Amino acid sequence: MTQGAGQEPVVRTATLRDFRVPPYARVPVQGHSASPVAGNPYATEIPPVEGSSATPVAAATPATPATSAQAVPAQTTVPPTTVPPAAPAPAAPSQGTASPPDAPQAEPAGSGHPGNAVPADEFPDGYTPTARDLPVINRGDTLQVRVEPAAEPAPAPRPDGPGPLYVVGDVHGYLDELLVALHEQGLIDSEGHWSAGNARLWFLGDFTDRGPDGIGVIDLVMRLSAEAAAAGGYCKALMGNHELLLIGAKRFGDTPVNSGAGTATFQAAWLLNGGQKHDMDRLQDVHLQWMSRLDAVAQEDGHLLLHSDTTAYLEYGDTIEDVNDTVHEALNRNDADECWDLFRKFTKRFAFRDEAGPQAVRELLATYGGTRIVHGHSPIPYLLGQVGGENGDGEDGSGPVVEGPHVYADGLAIAMDGGVTMAGKLLVQRLPLHD
């Protein structure tokens, strides 16, 4: 354009690039914090993510390089609260061009695309990469502004090697006692969240029945598993005979099974062994799936971890992997008689207590490895003869005296069921234990 006579010189301004921001990029990264549950300072519920709207980008704002959201570690969804995804804010269309179709809702954290509404390789139909939305003509007089991307924070240093190893005995629904015991060992904080860094924690099974809140115990263990993994440690669990009993009662109910001593049902056996209606009423598919996938045997630092003090594990395989695979396959076949046989064998006890006990322990160790067995299932007061014996069972109301784990069978076995259901003690112990 030719400058007219008598007109002031044209003042040239910096050329600005108008980039349209596609709707999926306008979804903010959501955050939330846990709040205590009323009446229990340890237990928590995860609140739903509050919806928010993205601020529209002005057309006259210079473009700056986008920085990707920092990856969030994947975590296991914890029942019973489900966090709904936030809906993306509507995008203002750019003049003269067609707006991309609405993007799908943002996925929750842990889905593999934290902070993004759409994976990088799954753009909405009709979307054109931003660099091609508008033609950019470099005439030589465009103001070039270089913006350095923000540096990502350095990852926190992790201690070398695995953390300390802890085991937990039978809980049987005593959630409050469990929270106190875990807090005393420094494994959780005052609000019930994992605080032990890279520590390793194993539950030896029997989470429900007899006590007041078996499903609450399962929910806690599932949540701690996610929190411990995020902190560099882990929280794992073994399958106890009461997990098998609860699974059977839910799946088969009053279906007759061959008990070996006549006809029986899982429902009757569950009620006879302390089954609680409030646990069954709150039992969800996620709890059943979690219990069905638990291993029966594990080994950590030379400790062979079992739920039951029985040699019946030898009937299911010659290696730890074989035993766990056989148990999982039996549960997946969903046969009532087969599940009953599994429950019946894992209910056996006292194989390590008498004169032949040390040899039974050595047979298991020789087959599966390790130098010591750690188990739950049989309450220590029974192993010590404090219940039903000359010492009585706490006639003064004090209950049996359990100070800690019981080491026996020539020092080869450690019993961890402190008898919390009979006014004993819920045990959480760091290993190795020196007798």
GROMACS .gro file of C-alpha atoms in nm:
model
  435
    1MET     CA    1   0.000   0.000   0.000
    2THR     CA    2   0.141   0.344  -0.102
    3GLN     CA    3   0.170   0.602   0.173
    4GLY     CA    4  -0.057   0.904   0.092
    5ALA     CA    5   0.067   1.260   0.084
    6GLY     CA    6   0.054   1.447   0.410
    7GLN     CA    7  -0.016   1.134   0.614
    8GLU     CA    8   0.185   1.034   0.914
    9PRO     CA    9   0.429   0.740   0.864
   10VAL     CA   10   0.279   0.406   0.942
   11VAL     CA   11   0.394   0.278   1.280
   12ARG     CA   12   0.477  -0.090   1.236
   13THR     CA   13   0.380  -0.317   1.522
   14ALA     CA   14   0.496  -0.666   1.600
   15THR     CA   15   0.313  -0.934   1.408
   16LEU     CA   16   0.107  -1.149   1.641
   17ARG     CA   17   0.015  -1.509   1.572
   18ASP     CA   18  -0.338  -1.613   1.651
   19PHE     CA   19  -0.332  -1.975   1.752
   20ARG     CA   20  -0.657  -2.148   1.820
   21VAL     CA   21  -0.638  -2.366   2.128
   22PRO     CA   22  -0.831  -2.693   2.068
   23PRO     CA   23  -1.087  -2.777   2.336
   24TYR     CA   24  -0.895  -3.078   2.469
   25ALA     CA   25  -0.597  -2.858   2.558
   26ARG     CA   26  -0.814  -2.627   2.768
   27VAL     CA   27  -0.896  -2.886   3.034
   28PRO     CA   28  -0.706  -2.790   3.349
   29VAL     CA   29  -0.523  -3.053   3.552
   30GLN     CA   30  -0.751  -3.139   3.839
   31GLY     CA   31  -0.635  -3.195   4.198
   32HIS     CA   32  -0.797  -3.308   4.516
   33SER     CA   33  -0.714  -3.385   4.875
   34ALA     CA   34  -0.855  -3.647   5.110
   35SER     CA   35  -1.070  -3.541   5.403
   36PRO     CA   36  -1.114  -3.734   5.728
   37VAL     CA   37  -1.425  -3.942   5.780
   38ALA     CA   38  -1.637  -3.825   6.069
   39GLY     CA   39  -1.584  -4.035   6.376
   40ASN     CA   40  -1.258  -4.191   6.264
   41PRO     CA   41  -0.949  -3.966   6.244
   42TYR     CA   42  -0.763  -4.229   6.043
   43ALA     CA   43  -1.009  -4.336   5.773
   44THR     CA   44  -1.055  -4.105   5.476
   45GLU     CA   45  -1.281  -4.061   5.181
   46ILE     CA   46  -1.169  -3.921   4.849
   47PRO     CA   47  -1.394  -3.624   4.756
   48PRO     CA   48  -1.517  -3.585   4.400
   49VAL     CA   49  -1.321  -3.357   4.174
   50GLU     CA   50  -1.490  -3.021   4.148
   51GLY     CA   51  -1.568  -2.906   3.798
   52SER     CA   52  -1.395  -2.598   3.663
   53SER     CA   53  -1.389  -2.401   3.340
   54ALA     CA   54  -1.087  -2.318   3.131
   55THR     CA   55  -1.018  -1.949   3.065
   56PRO     CA   56  -1.052  -1.863   2.692
   57VAL     CA   57  -0.727  -1.760   2.523
   58ALA     CA   58  -0.734  -1.405   2.380
   59ALA     CA   59  -0.650  -1.380   2.010
   60ALA     CA   60  -0.404  -1.094   2.068
   61THR     CA   61  -0.193  -1.282   2.319
   62PRO     CA   62   0.151  -1.391   2.191
   63ALA     CA   63   0.188  -1.765   2.169
   64THR     CA   64   0.417  -1.934   2.417
   65PRO     CA   65   0.543  -2.290   2.399
   66ALA     CA   66   0.315  -2.528   2.583
   67THR     CA   67   0.463  -2.741   2.859
   68SER     CA   68   0.320  -3.085   2.919
   69ALA     CA   69   0.165  -3.170   3.252
   70GLN     CA   70   0.392  -3.358   3.486
   71ALA     CA   71   0.312  -3.729   3.484
   72VAL     CA   72   0.119  -3.853   3.783
   73PRO     CA   73   0.188  -4.206   3.910
   74ALA     CA   74  -0.094  -4.446   3.832
   75GLN     CA   75  -0.295  -4.543   4.136
   76THR     CA   76  -0.549  -4.805   4.210
   77THR     CA   77  -0.906  -4.676   4.236
   78VAL     CA   78  -1.016  -4.709   4.600
   79PRO     CA   79  -1.373  -4.791   4.684
   80PRO     CA   80  -1.627  -4.690   4.778
   81THR     CA   81  -1.598  -4.340   4.631
   82THR     CA   82  -1.560  -4.300   4.255
   83VAL     CA   83  -1.406  -3.978   4.129
   84PRO     CA   84  -1.605  -3.851   3.829
   85PRO     CA   85  -1.414  -3.687   3.546
   86ALA     CA   86  -1.458  -3.313   3.503
   87ALA     CA   87  -1.633  -3.195   3.189
   88PRO     CA   88  -1.422  -2.976   2.957
   89ALA     CA   89  -1.519  -2.611   2.920
   90PRO     CA   90  -1.675  -2.504   2.588
   91ALA     CA   91  -1.425  -2.350   2.348
   92ALA     CA   92  -1.482  -2.019   2.169
   93PRO     CA   93  -1.453  -2.069   1.790
   94SER     CA   94  -1.202  -1.864   1.595
   95GLN     CA   95  -1.345  -1.628   1.335
   96GLY     CA   96  -1.324  -1.740   0.977
   97THR     CA   97  -1.235  -2.099   1.055
   98ALA     CA   98  -1.433  -2.403   1.161
   99SER     CA   99  -1.394  -2.510   1.522
  100PRO     CA  100  -1.279  -2.865   1.594
  101PRO     CA  101  -1.551  -3.096   1.725
  102ASP     CA  102  -1.599  -3.117   2.097
  103ALA     CA  103  -1.330  -3.325   2.265
  104PRO     CA  104  -1.423  -3.611   2.499
  105GLN     CA  105  -1.413  -3.566   2.873
  106ALA     CA  106  -1.083  -3.574   3.056
  107GLU     CA  107  -0.984  -3.912   3.193
  108PRO     CA  108  -0.914  -3.945   3.566
  109ALA     CA  109  -0.559  -3.962   3.698
  110GLY     CA  110  -0.405  -4.304   3.654
  111SER     CA  111  -0.571  -4.366   3.315
  112GLY     CA  112  -0.244  -4.326   3.128
  113HIS     CA  113  -0.307  -3.969   3.014
  114PRO     CA  114  -0.296  -3.757   3.334
  115GLY     CA  115  -0.397  -3.398   3.274
  116ASN     CA  116  -0.493  -3.451   2.910
  117ALA     CA  117  -0.838  -3.488   2.766
  118VAL     CA  118  -0.721  -3.685   2.461
  119PRO     CA  119  -0.404  -3.890   2.408
  120ALA     CA  120  -0.152  -3.737   2.170
  121ASP     CA  121  -0.218  -3.999   1.907
  122GLU     CA  122  -0.599  -3.985   1.932
  123PHE     CA  123  -0.701  -3.633   1.826
  124PRO     CA  124  -1.071  -3.563   1.759
  125ASP     CA  125  -1.194  -3.608   1.402
  126GLY     CA  126  -1.127  -3.298   1.198
  127TYR     CA  127  -0.857  -3.163   1.424
  128THR     CA  128  -0.560  -3.005   1.248
  129PRO     CA  129  -0.232  -2.955   1.435
  130THR     CA  130  -0.202  -2.603   1.571
  131ALA     CA  131   0.098  -2.512   1.356
  132ARG     CA  132  -0.119  -2.555   1.045
  133ASP     CA  133  -0.432  -2.379   1.170
  134LEU     CA  134  -0.328  -2.042   1.031
  135PRO     CA  135  -0.066  -1.954   0.770
  136VAL     CA  136   0.246  -1.798   0.923
  137ILE     CA  137   0.434  -1.567   0.687
  138ASN     CA  138   0.775  -1.460   0.807
  139ARG     CA  139   0.822  -1.122   0.636
  140GLY     CA  140   1.151  -1.053   0.809
  141ASP     CA  141   1.015  -0.776   1.030
  142THR     CA  142   0.819  -1.000   1.268
  143LEU     CA  143   0.920  -0.967   1.627
  144GLN     CA  144   1.079  -1.296   1.734
  145VAL     CA  145   1.041  -1.377   2.102
  146ARG     CA  146   1.212  -1.685   2.240
  147VAL     CA  147   1.057  -1.837   2.549
  148GLU     CA  148   1.244  -2.112   2.725
  149PRO     CA  149   1.023  -2.395   2.858
  150ALA     CA  150   1.002  -2.422   3.233
  151ALA     CA  151   1.248  -2.672   3.375
  152GLU     CA  152   1.089  -2.980   3.530
  153PRO     CA  153   1.169  -3.031   3.898
  154ALA     CA  154   1.431  -3.292   3.971
  155PRO     CA  155   1.284  -3.618   4.106
  156ALA     CA  156   1.317  -3.672   4.477
  157PRO     CA  157   1.607  -3.902   4.562
  158ARG     CA  158   1.507  -4.257   4.653
  159PRO     CA  159   1.706  -4.462   4.899
  160ASP     CA  160   1.891  -4.753   4.744
  161GLY     CA  161   1.752  -5.101   4.799
  162PRO     CA  162   1.421  -5.216   4.947
  163GLY     CA  163   1.282  -5.064   5.265
  164PRO     CA  164   1.213  -5.238   5.596
  165LEU     CA  165   0.976  -5.537   5.594
  166TYR     CA  166   0.663  -5.559   5.813
  167VAL     CA  167   0.391  -5.822   5.852
  168VAL     CA  168   0.038  -5.795   5.993
  169GLY     CA  169  -0.153  -6.080   6.155
  170ASP     CA  170  -0.525  -6.161   6.128
  171VAL     CA  171  -0.743  -5.846   6.146
  172HIS     CA  172  -1.098  -5.993   6.130
  173GLY     CA  173  -1.275  -5.661   6.088
  174TYR     CA  174  -1.110  -5.475   6.378
  175LEU     CA  175  -1.036  -5.162   6.177
  176ASP     CA  176  -0.971  -4.923   6.468
  177GLU     CA  177  -0.722  -5.160   6.629
  178LEU     CA  178  -0.546  -5.200   6.293
  179LEU     CA  179  -0.513  -4.824   6.247
  180VAL     CA  180  -0.363  -4.785   6.593
  181ALA     CA  181  -0.114  -5.069   6.538
  182LEU     CA  182  -0.002  -4.937   6.197
  183HIS     CA  183   0.039  -4.586   6.339
  184GLU     CA  184   0.247  -4.713   6.629
  185GLN     CA  185   0.489  -4.867   6.379
  186GLY     CA  186   0.508  -4.543   6.179
  187LEU     CA  187   0.347  -4.698   5.871
  188ILE     CA  188   0.059  -4.450   5.855
  189ASP     CA  189   0.013  -4.092   5.975
  190SER     CA  190  -0.253  -3.955   6.208
  191GLU     CA  191  -0.501  -3.935   5.919
  192GLY     CA  192  -0.448  -4.296   5.812
  193HIS     CA  193  -0.232  -4.232   5.504
  194TRP     CA  194   0.087  -4.418   5.414
  195SER     CA  195   0.387  -4.248   5.576
  196ALA     CA  196   0.656  -4.517   5.556
  197GLY     CA  197   0.821  -4.429   5.224
  198ASN     CA  198   0.973  -4.737   5.063
  199ALA     CA  199   0.879  -4.975   5.345
  200ARG     CA  200   0.726  -5.313   5.256
  201LEU     CA  201   0.411  -5.433   5.429
  202TRP     CA  202   0.247  -5.777   5.403
  203PHE     CA  203  -0.095  -5.868   5.543
  204LEU     CA  204  -0.124  -6.240   5.616
  205GLY     CA  205  -0.498  -6.269   5.539
  206ASP     CA  206  -0.833  -6.291   5.720
  207PHE     CA  207  -0.961  -5.935   5.684
  208THR     CA  208  -1.330  -5.995   5.752
  209ASP     CA  209  -1.573  -6.188   5.978
  210ARG     CA  210  -1.618  -6.170   6.354
  211GLY     CA  211  -1.523  -5.800   6.383
  212PRO     CA  212  -1.720  -5.479   6.327
  213ASP     CA  213  -1.586  -5.356   5.989
  214GLY     CA  214  -1.435  -5.616   5.759
  215ILE     CA  215  -1.510  -5.425   5.438
  216GLY     CA  216  -1.354  -5.115   5.592
  217VAL     CA  217  -1.037  -5.317   5.651
  218ILE     CA  218  -1.029  -5.429   5.285
  219ASP     CA  219  -1.085  -5.071   5.168
  220LEU     CA  220  -0.796  -4.952   5.386
  221VAL     CA  221  -0.556  -5.218   5.257
  222MET     CA  222  -0.650  -5.141   4.896
  223ARG     CA  223  -0.591  -4.769   4.950
  224LEU     CA  224  -0.260  -4.821   5.131
  225SER     CA  225  -0.146  -5.040   4.841
  226ALA     CA  226  -0.184  -4.745   4.605
  227GLU     CA  227  -0.028  -4.491   4.843
  228ALA     CA  228   0.268  -4.715   4.927
  229ALA     CA  229   0.340  -4.779   4.558
  230ALA     CA  230   0.339  -4.404   4.491
  231ALA     CA  231   0.592  -4.355   4.772
  232GLY     CA  232   0.830  -4.624   4.644
  233GLY     CA  233   0.724  -4.900   4.881
  234TYR     CA  234   0.444  -5.154   4.870
  235CYS     CA  235   0.154  -5.296   5.067
  236LYS     CA  236   0.048  -5.650   4.971
  237ALA     CA  237  -0.176  -5.921   5.110
  238LEU     CA  238  -0.216  -6.298   5.120
  239MET     CA  239  -0.538  -6.494   5.087
  240GLY     CA  240  -0.672  -6.634   5.411
  241ASN     CA  241  -0.933  -6.902   5.464
  242HIS     CA  242  -1.190  -6.635   5.553
  243GLU     CA  243  -1.140  -6.469   5.215
  244LEU     CA  244  -1.219  -6.805   5.055
  245LEU     CA  245  -1.520  -6.840   5.284
  246LEU     CA  246  -1.660  -6.496   5.202
  247ILE     CA  247  -1.607  -6.547   4.827
  248GLY     CA  248  -1.788  -6.882   4.849
  249ALA     CA  249  -2.078  -6.740   5.053
  250LYS     CA  250  -2.128  -6.464   4.798
  251ARG     CA  251  -2.095  -6.683   4.489
  252PHE     CA  252  -2.265  -7.004   4.597
  253GLY     CA  253  -2.485  -6.913   4.895
  254ASP     CA  254  -2.694  -7.215   4.994
  255THR     CA  255  -2.572  -7.438   4.709
  256PRO     CA  256  -2.497  -7.781   4.864
  257VAL     CA  257  -2.133  -7.889   4.860
  258ASN     CA  258  -1.967  -8.217   4.949
  259SER     CA  259  -1.794  -8.137   5.276
  260GLY     CA  260  -1.647  -8.483   5.331
  261ALA     CA  261  -1.866  -8.519   5.639
  262GLY     CA  262  -2.205  -8.477   5.480
  263THR     CA  263  -2.377  -8.195   5.296
  264ALA     CA  264  -2.284  -7.837   5.379
  265THR     CA  265  -2.315  -7.488   5.228
  266PHE     CA  266  -2.083  -7.190   5.215
  267GLN     CA  267  -2.357  -6.967   5.359
  268ALA     CA  268  -2.397  -7.184   5.670
  269ALA     CA  269  -2.022  -7.217   5.719
  270TRP     CA  270  -1.973  -6.842   5.679
  271LEU     CA  271  -2.233  -6.763   5.947
  272LEU     CA  272  -2.092  -7.033   6.176
  273ASN     CA  273  -1.743  -6.882   6.146
  274GLY     CA  274  -1.838  -6.526   6.235
  275GLY     CA  275  -1.983  -6.395   5.908
  276GLN     CA  276  -2.128  -6.046   5.952
  277LYS     CA  277  -2.436  -5.929   5.762
  278HIS     CA  278  -2.306  -5.572   5.737
  279ASP     CA  279  -1.997  -5.702   5.555
  280MET     CA  280  -2.207  -5.898   5.307
  281ASP     CA  281  -2.435  -5.597   5.249
  282ARG     CA  282  -2.135  -5.375   5.163
  283LEU     CA  283  -1.945  -5.635   4.963
  284GLN     CA  284  -1.891  -5.512   4.606
  285ASP     CA  285  -1.751  -5.668   4.290
  286VAL     CA  286  -1.427  -5.476   4.334
  287HIS     CA  287  -1.376  -5.644   4.674
  288LEU     CA  288  -1.447  -5.989   4.530
  289GLN     CA  289  -1.206  -5.934   4.241
  290TRP     CA  290  -0.935  -5.809   4.476
  291MET     CA  291  -0.970  -6.107   4.711
  292SER     CA  292  -0.979  -6.356   4.423
  293ARG     CA  293  -0.642  -6.231   4.294
  294LEU     CA  294  -0.455  -6.255   4.624
  295ASP     CA  295  -0.161  -6.494   4.637
  296ALA     CA  296  -0.155  -6.783   4.883
  297VAL     CA  297   0.224  -6.795   4.936
  298ALA     CA  298   0.506  -6.540   4.913
  299GLN     CA  299   0.871  -6.514   5.016
  300GLU     CA  300   1.047  -6.200   5.134
  301ASP     CA  301   1.402  -6.176   5.267
  302GLY     CA  302   1.414  -6.547   5.347
  303HIS     CA  303   1.073  -6.543   5.519
  304LEU     CA  304   0.816  -6.783   5.375
  305LEU     CA  305   0.484  -6.604   5.424
  306LEU     CA  306   0.167  -6.815   5.461
  307HIS     CA  307  -0.174  -6.758   5.610
  308SER     CA  308  -0.233  -7.104   5.758
  309ASP     CA  309  -0.003  -7.318   5.969
  310THR     CA  310  -0.067  -7.625   5.754
  311THR     CA  311   0.123  -7.837   5.503
  312ALA     CA  312  -0.178  -7.842   5.268
  313TYR     CA  313   0.001  -7.592   5.042
  314LEU     CA  314   0.218  -7.882   4.924
  315GLU     CA  315  -0.087  -8.033   4.751
  316TYR     CA  316  -0.110  -7.737   4.512
  317GLY     CA  317   0.239  -7.720   4.363
  318ASP     CA  318   0.612  -7.758   4.407
  319THR     CA  319   0.690  -7.388   4.367
  320ILE     CA  320   0.537  -7.069   4.501
  321GLU     CA  321   0.426  -6.976   4.150
  322ASP     CA  322   0.258  -7.314   4.100
  323VAL     CA  323   0.064  -7.287   4.425
  324ASN     CA  324  -0.060  -6.936   4.349
  325ASP     CA  325  -0.154  -7.026   3.991
  326THR     CA  326  -0.343  -7.338   4.103
  327VAL     CA  327  -0.541  -7.144   4.363
  328HIS     CA  328  -0.631  -6.868   4.116
  329GLU     CA  329  -0.737  -7.119   3.851
  330ALA     CA  330  -0.958  -7.302   4.100
  331LEU     CA  331  -1.136  -6.981   4.193
  332ASN     CA  332  -1.177  -6.881   3.827
  333ARG     CA  333  -1.347  -7.214   3.744
  334ASN     CA  334  -1.620  -7.114   3.987
  335ASP     CA  335  -1.695  -7.472   4.092
  336ALA     CA  336  -1.859  -7.487   4.436
  337ASP     CA  337  -1.709  -7.824   4.538
  338GLU     CA  338  -1.359  -7.726   4.423
  339CYS     CA  339  -1.374  -7.396   4.613
  340TRP     CA  340  -1.502  -7.576   4.921
  341ASP     CA  341  -1.211  -7.820   4.910
  342LEU     CA  342  -0.972  -7.524   4.886
  343PHE     CA  343  -1.135  -7.355   5.186
  344ARG     CA  344  -1.137  -7.678   5.389
  345LYS     CA  345  -0.766  -7.746   5.336
  346PHE     CA  346  -0.658  -7.390   5.415
  347THR     CA  347  -0.862  -7.404   5.737
  348LYS     CA  348  -0.639  -7.679   5.881
  349ARG     CA  349  -0.404  -7.567   6.158
  350PHE     CA  350  -0.144  -7.660   6.425
  351ALA     CA  351   0.085  -7.849   6.182
  352PHE     CA  352   0.394  -7.680   6.336
  353ARG     CA  353   0.296  -7.699   6.705
  354ASP     CA  354   0.372  -8.049   6.829
  355GLU     CA  355   0.681  -8.270   6.820
  356ALA     CA  356   0.651  -8.320   6.445
  357GLY     CA  357   0.614  -7.945   6.392
  358PRO     CA  358   0.979  -7.860   6.314
  359GLN     CA  359   0.992  -8.132   6.048
  360ALA     CA  360   0.672  -8.001   5.887
  361VAL     CA  361   0.824  -7.653   5.872
  362ARG     CA  362   1.146  -7.785   5.719
  363GLU     CA  363   0.947  -7.969   5.451
  364LEU     CA  364   0.775  -7.647   5.343
  365LEU     CA  365   1.100  -7.450   5.351
  366ALA     CA  366   1.280  -7.715   5.149
  367THR     CA  367   1.005  -7.702   4.885
  368TYR     CA  368   0.940  -7.328   4.857
  369GLY     CA  369   1.260  -7.176   4.993
  370GLY     CA  370   1.334  -6.950   5.286
  371THR     CA  371   1.475  -7.003   5.632
  372ARG     CA  372   1.167  -6.927   5.846
  373ILE     CA  373   0.789  -6.946   5.813
  374VAL     CA  374   0.571  -6.652   5.917
  375HIS     CA  375   0.197  -6.730   5.943
  376GLY     CA  376  -0.134  -6.619   6.087
  377HIS     CA  377  -0.457  -6.822   6.120
  378SER     CA  378  -0.401  -6.998   6.456
  379PRO     CA  379  -0.434  -6.753   6.749
  380ILE     CA  380  -0.129  -6.742   6.972
  381PRO     CA  381  -0.341  -6.802   7.286
  382TYR     CA  382  -0.437  -7.142   7.141
  383LEU     CA  383  -0.079  -7.223   7.050
  384LEU     CA  384   0.029  -7.136   7.406
  385GLY     CA  385  -0.260  -7.319   7.572
  386GLN     CA  386  -0.394  -6.999   7.728
  387VAL     CA  387  -0.746  -7.064   7.599
  388GLY     CA  388  -0.925  -7.378   7.711
  389GLY     CA  389  -0.627  -7.481   7.924
  390GLU     CA  390  -0.523  -7.447   8.285
  391ASN     CA  391  -0.455  -7.078   8.240
  392GLY     CA  392  -0.818  -7.016   8.149
  393ASP     CA  393  -0.937  -6.766   7.894
  394GLY     CA  394  -0.938  -6.444   8.088
  395GLU     CA  395  -1.201  -6.506   8.355
  396ASP     CA  396  -1.123  -6.165   8.503
  397GLY     CA  397  -1.223  -6.001   8.175
  398SER     CA  398  -0.868  -5.913   8.078
  399GLY     CA  399  -0.842  -6.175   7.802
  400PRO     CA  400  -0.534  -6.376   7.712
  401VAL     CA  401  -0.198  -6.207   7.745
  402VAL     CA  402  -0.020  -6.161   7.409
  403GLU     CA  403   0.290  -5.946   7.414
  404GLY     CA  404   0.403  -6.008   7.057
  405PRO     CA  405   0.464  -6.274   6.790
  406HIS     CA  406   0.521  -6.632   6.903
  407VAL     CA  407   0.842  -6.799   6.785
  408TYR     CA  408   0.830  -7.180   6.802
  409ALA     CA  409   0.908  -7.506   6.617
  410ASP     CA  410   1.279  -7.488   6.698
  411GLY     CA  411   1.275  -7.119   6.607
  412LEU     CA  412   1.166  -7.195   6.251
  413ALA     CA  413   0.809  -7.058   6.274
  414ILE     CA  414   0.662  -6.722   6.377
  415ALA     CA  415   0.291  -6.700   6.462
  416MET     CA  416   0.133  -6.357   6.402
  417ASP     CA  417  -0.234  -6.403   6.498
  418GLY     CA  418  -0.247  -6.227   6.834
  419GLY     CA  419  -0.609  -6.324   6.897
  420VAL     CA  420  -0.772  -5.984   6.850
  421THR     CA  421  -1.111  -6.156   6.828
  422MET     CA  422  -1.069  -6.288   7.185
  423ALA     CA  423  -0.948  -5.962   7.340
  424GLY     CA  424  -0.590  -6.040   7.247
  425LYS     CA  425  -0.366  -5.812   7.039
  426LEU     CA  426  -0.356  -5.718   6.672
  427LEU     CA  427   0.008  -5.763   6.578
  428VAL     CA  428   0.219  -5.560   6.334
  429GLN     CA  429   0.581  -5.673   6.339
  430ARG     CA  430   0.899  -5.565   6.165
  431LEU     CA  431   1.112  -5.851   6.034
  432PRO     CA  432   1.354  -6.009   6.097
  433LEU     CA  433   1.242  -6.096   6.447
  434HIS     CA  434   1.522  -6.203   6.679
  435ASP     CA  435   1.410  -6.450   6.945
   0.00000   0.00000   0.00000
